[in-house]
XYZ file of C-alpha atoms in Angstrom:
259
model
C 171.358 104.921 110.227
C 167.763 105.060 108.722
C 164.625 104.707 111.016
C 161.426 102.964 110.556
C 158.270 103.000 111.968
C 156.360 100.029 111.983
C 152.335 99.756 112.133
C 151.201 96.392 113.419
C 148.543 94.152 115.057
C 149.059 91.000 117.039
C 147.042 88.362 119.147
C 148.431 88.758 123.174
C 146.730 85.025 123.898
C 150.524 83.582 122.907
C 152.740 86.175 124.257
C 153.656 87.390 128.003
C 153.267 91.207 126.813
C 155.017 93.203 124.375
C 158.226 93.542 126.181
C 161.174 90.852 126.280
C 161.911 89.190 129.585
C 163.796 85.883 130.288
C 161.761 82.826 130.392
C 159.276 83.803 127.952
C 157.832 84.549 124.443
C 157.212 87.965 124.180
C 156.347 89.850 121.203
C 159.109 92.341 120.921
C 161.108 89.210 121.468
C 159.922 87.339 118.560
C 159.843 90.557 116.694
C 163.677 90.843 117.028
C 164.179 87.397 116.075
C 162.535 87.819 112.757
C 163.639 90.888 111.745
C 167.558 89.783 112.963
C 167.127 86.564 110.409
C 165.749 88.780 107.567
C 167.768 91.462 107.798
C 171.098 89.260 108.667
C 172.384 91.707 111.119
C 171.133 92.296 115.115
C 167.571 94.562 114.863
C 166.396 96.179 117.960
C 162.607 97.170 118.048
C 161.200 99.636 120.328
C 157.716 99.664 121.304
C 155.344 102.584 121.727
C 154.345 101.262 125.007
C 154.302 97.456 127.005
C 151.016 95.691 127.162
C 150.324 93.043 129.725
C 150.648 89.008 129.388
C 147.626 87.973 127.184
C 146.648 91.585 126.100
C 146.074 92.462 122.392
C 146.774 95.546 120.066
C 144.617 95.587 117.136
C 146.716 99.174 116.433
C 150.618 99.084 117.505
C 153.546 101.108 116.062
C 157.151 100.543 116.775
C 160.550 101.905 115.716
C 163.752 99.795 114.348
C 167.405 101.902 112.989
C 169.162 100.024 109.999
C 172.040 101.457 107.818
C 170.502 99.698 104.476
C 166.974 97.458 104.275
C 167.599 94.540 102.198
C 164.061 94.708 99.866
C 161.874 97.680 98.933
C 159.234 98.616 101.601
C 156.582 96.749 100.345
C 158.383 93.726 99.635
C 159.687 94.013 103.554
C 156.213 93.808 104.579
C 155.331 91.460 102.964
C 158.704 89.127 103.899
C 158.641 89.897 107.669
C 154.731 88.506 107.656
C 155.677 85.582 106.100
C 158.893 85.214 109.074
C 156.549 85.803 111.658
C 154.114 83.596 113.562
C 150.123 83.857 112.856
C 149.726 85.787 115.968
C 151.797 88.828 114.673
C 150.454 91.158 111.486
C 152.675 94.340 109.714
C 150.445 96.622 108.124
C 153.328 98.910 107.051
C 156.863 99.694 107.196
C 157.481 103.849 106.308
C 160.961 105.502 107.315
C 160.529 108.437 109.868
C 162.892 111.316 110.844
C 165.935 110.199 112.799
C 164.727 111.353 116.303
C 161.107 110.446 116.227
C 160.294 108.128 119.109
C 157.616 105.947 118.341
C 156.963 105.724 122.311
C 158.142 109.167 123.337
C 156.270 110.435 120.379
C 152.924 109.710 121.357
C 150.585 111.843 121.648
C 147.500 109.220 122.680
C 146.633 105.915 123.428
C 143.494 104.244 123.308
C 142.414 101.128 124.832
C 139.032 98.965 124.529
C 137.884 96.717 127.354
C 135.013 93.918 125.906
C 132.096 92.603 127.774
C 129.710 89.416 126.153
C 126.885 89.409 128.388
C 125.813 85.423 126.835
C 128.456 82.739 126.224
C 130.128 82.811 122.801
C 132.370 80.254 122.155
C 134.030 82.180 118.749
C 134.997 85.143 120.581
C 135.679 83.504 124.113
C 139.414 84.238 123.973
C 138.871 87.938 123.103
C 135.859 89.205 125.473
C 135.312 89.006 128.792
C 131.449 87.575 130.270
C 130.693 88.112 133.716
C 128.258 86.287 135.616
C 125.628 89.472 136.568
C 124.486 91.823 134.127
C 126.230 95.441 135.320
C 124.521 98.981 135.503
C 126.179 100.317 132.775
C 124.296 103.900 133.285
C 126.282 103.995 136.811
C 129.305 102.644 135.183
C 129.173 105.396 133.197
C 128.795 108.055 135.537
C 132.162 106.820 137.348
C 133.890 106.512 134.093
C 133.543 110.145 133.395
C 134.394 110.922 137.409
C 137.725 109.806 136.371
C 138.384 112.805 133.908
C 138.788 115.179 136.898
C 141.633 113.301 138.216
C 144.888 112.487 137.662
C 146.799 110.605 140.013
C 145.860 107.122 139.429
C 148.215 105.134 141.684
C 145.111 103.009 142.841
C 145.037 101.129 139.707
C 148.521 100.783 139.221
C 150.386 97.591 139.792
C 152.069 97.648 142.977
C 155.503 98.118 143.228
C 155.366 99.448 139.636
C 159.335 100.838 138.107
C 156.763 104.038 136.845
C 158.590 107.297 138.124
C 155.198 109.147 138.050
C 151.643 107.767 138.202
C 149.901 111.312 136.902
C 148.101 110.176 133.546
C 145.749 112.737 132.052
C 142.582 110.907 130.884
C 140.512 112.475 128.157
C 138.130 110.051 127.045
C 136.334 107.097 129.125
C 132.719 105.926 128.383
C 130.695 102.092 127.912
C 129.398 101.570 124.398
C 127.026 99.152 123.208
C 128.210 97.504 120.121
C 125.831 94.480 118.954
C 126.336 91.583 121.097
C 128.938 93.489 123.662
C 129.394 96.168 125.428
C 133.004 98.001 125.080
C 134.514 100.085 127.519
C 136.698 102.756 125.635
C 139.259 105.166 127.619
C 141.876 107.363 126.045
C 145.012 109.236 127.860
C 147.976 110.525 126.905
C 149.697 107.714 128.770
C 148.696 104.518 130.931
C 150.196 102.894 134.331
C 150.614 98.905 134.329
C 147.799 97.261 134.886
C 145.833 100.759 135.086
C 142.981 99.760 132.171
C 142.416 95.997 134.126
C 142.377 97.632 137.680
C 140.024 100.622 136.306
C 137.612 98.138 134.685
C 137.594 95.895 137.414
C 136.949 98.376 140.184
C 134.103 99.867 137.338
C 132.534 96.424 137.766
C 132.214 96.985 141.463
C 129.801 99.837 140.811
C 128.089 98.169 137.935
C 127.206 95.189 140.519
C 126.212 97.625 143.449
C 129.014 96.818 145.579
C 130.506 100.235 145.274
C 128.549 103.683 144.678
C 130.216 106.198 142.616
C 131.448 108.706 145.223
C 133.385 105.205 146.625
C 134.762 105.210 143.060
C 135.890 108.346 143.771
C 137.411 107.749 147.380
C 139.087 104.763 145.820
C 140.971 107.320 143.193
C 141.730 110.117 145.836
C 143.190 107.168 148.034
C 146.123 106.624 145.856
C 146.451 102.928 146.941
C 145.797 99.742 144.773
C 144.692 97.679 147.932
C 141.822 99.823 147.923
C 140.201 99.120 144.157
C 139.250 96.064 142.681
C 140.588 92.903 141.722
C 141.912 93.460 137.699
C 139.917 92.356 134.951
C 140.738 89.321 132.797
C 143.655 90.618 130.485
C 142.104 88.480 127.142
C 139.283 91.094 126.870
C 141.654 94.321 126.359
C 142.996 95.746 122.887
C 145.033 98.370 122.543
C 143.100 99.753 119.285
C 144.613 103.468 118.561
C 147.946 105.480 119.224
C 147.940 108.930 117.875
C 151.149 110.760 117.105
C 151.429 114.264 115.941
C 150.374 114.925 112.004
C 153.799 115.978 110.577
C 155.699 112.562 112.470
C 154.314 110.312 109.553
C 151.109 108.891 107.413
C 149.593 106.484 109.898
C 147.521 103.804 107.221
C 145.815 101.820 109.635
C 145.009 103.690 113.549
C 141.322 103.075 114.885
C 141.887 99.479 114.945
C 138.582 98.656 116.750
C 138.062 94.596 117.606
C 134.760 93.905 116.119
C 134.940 90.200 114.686
């Protein structure tokens, strides 16, 4: 058996997440589907991670095992786009070493949060406009607060199947980008929900509910009932996974949203 990463994109407004689940379209789901017809044999695809319901990846890699592929690389590519539905794009298809995870793997995961501060109705599925305008110097000062912890059980779902909620963040900061303002965090690995519940809790202080020493408490708490209600899920991308340099040629990482 050969394996495969695959580099991909896809459109979480369709989908209930990445992973499959009974009662609904998933993307892993209709990624198996696809790739079973094409390939005329059952394909199992493994994600490098599960997004939410309604959440995009601009940047996603996955792994598949095959004995034989039935077209040259490019020519898969370019076959599996055609089998799939407009919400789903393959950048490339490259053949890794036999026990590279594309999940385990990881080294990094970045994901961007997007703010419209005036109604847009081209972008309103992908951006998220709340009805104040937010500090976004204060929101900044919590966002780098966070760096000194690590135990981020208050913005994890509840009753989450996660066997450890320690996540070690190394990047988290609000950028202005033209008409939006994007909030971009980085760690080697993310909780359920965590991105949503930090941004929504981030909002708190940006609207002067919350100071950022009760940012803070809310962390050291380690309870969810404590931070704030979860962000939208249509305004988050997944946009960058980084894996070690001798795993494979990544062709298309830094997939930052910017329509």
């Amino acid at each position: 058996m050969a394996r495969y990463f695959i580099e991909m994109a896809y459109n979480g407004e369709c989908f209930h997440g990445w992973q499959k689940q009974p009662n609904a379209v998933t993307v892993q789901e209709t990624m198996e589907q696809a790739m079973t017809t094409l390939f005329q044999r059952p394909v199992m695809v493994v994600g490098a991670g599960r997004t939410d319901a309604g959440v995009h990846a601009s940047y996603f890699v996955a792994h598949f095992e095959v004995d034989t592929l039935p077209f040259e690389l490019p020519h898969l590519v370019r076959k599996l786009n055609g089998f799939l539905p407009v919400g789903i794009v393959i950048f490339s298809v490259q053949m890794v070493g036999d026990e590279t995870h594309s999940r385990f793997d990881a080294l990094s995961r970045t994901y961007e949060y997007h703010l419209v501060m005036e109604k847009n109705p081209f972008i309103d599925g992908l951006s998220y406009r709340p009805w104040y305008v937010p500090d976004f110097e204060v929101m900044n000062v919590a966002a780098s607060r966070m760096m000194a912890f690590s135990d981020f059980t208050s913005f994890s779902r509840l009753h989450s199947d996660a066997k450890t909620n320690i996540c070690n963040i190394t990047h988290a900061i609000w950028e202005k980008r033209h008409d939006r303002y994007v909030f971009v965090v980085t760690a080697n690995r993310f909780l359920r929900n965590m991105v949503r519940a930090m941004v929504g809790t981030l909002l708190e202080v940006g609207r002067g509910t919350l100071s950022v020493d009760e940012f803070c408490e809310i962390i050291e708490a380690k309870d969810r009932r404590r931070a704030g209600t979860s962000a939208p899920p249509q305004a988050l991308f997944l946009t960058d996974i980084e894996y070690p340099a001798n795993l494979f040629v990544p062709h298309h990482r830094n997939g930052t949203f910017n329509p």
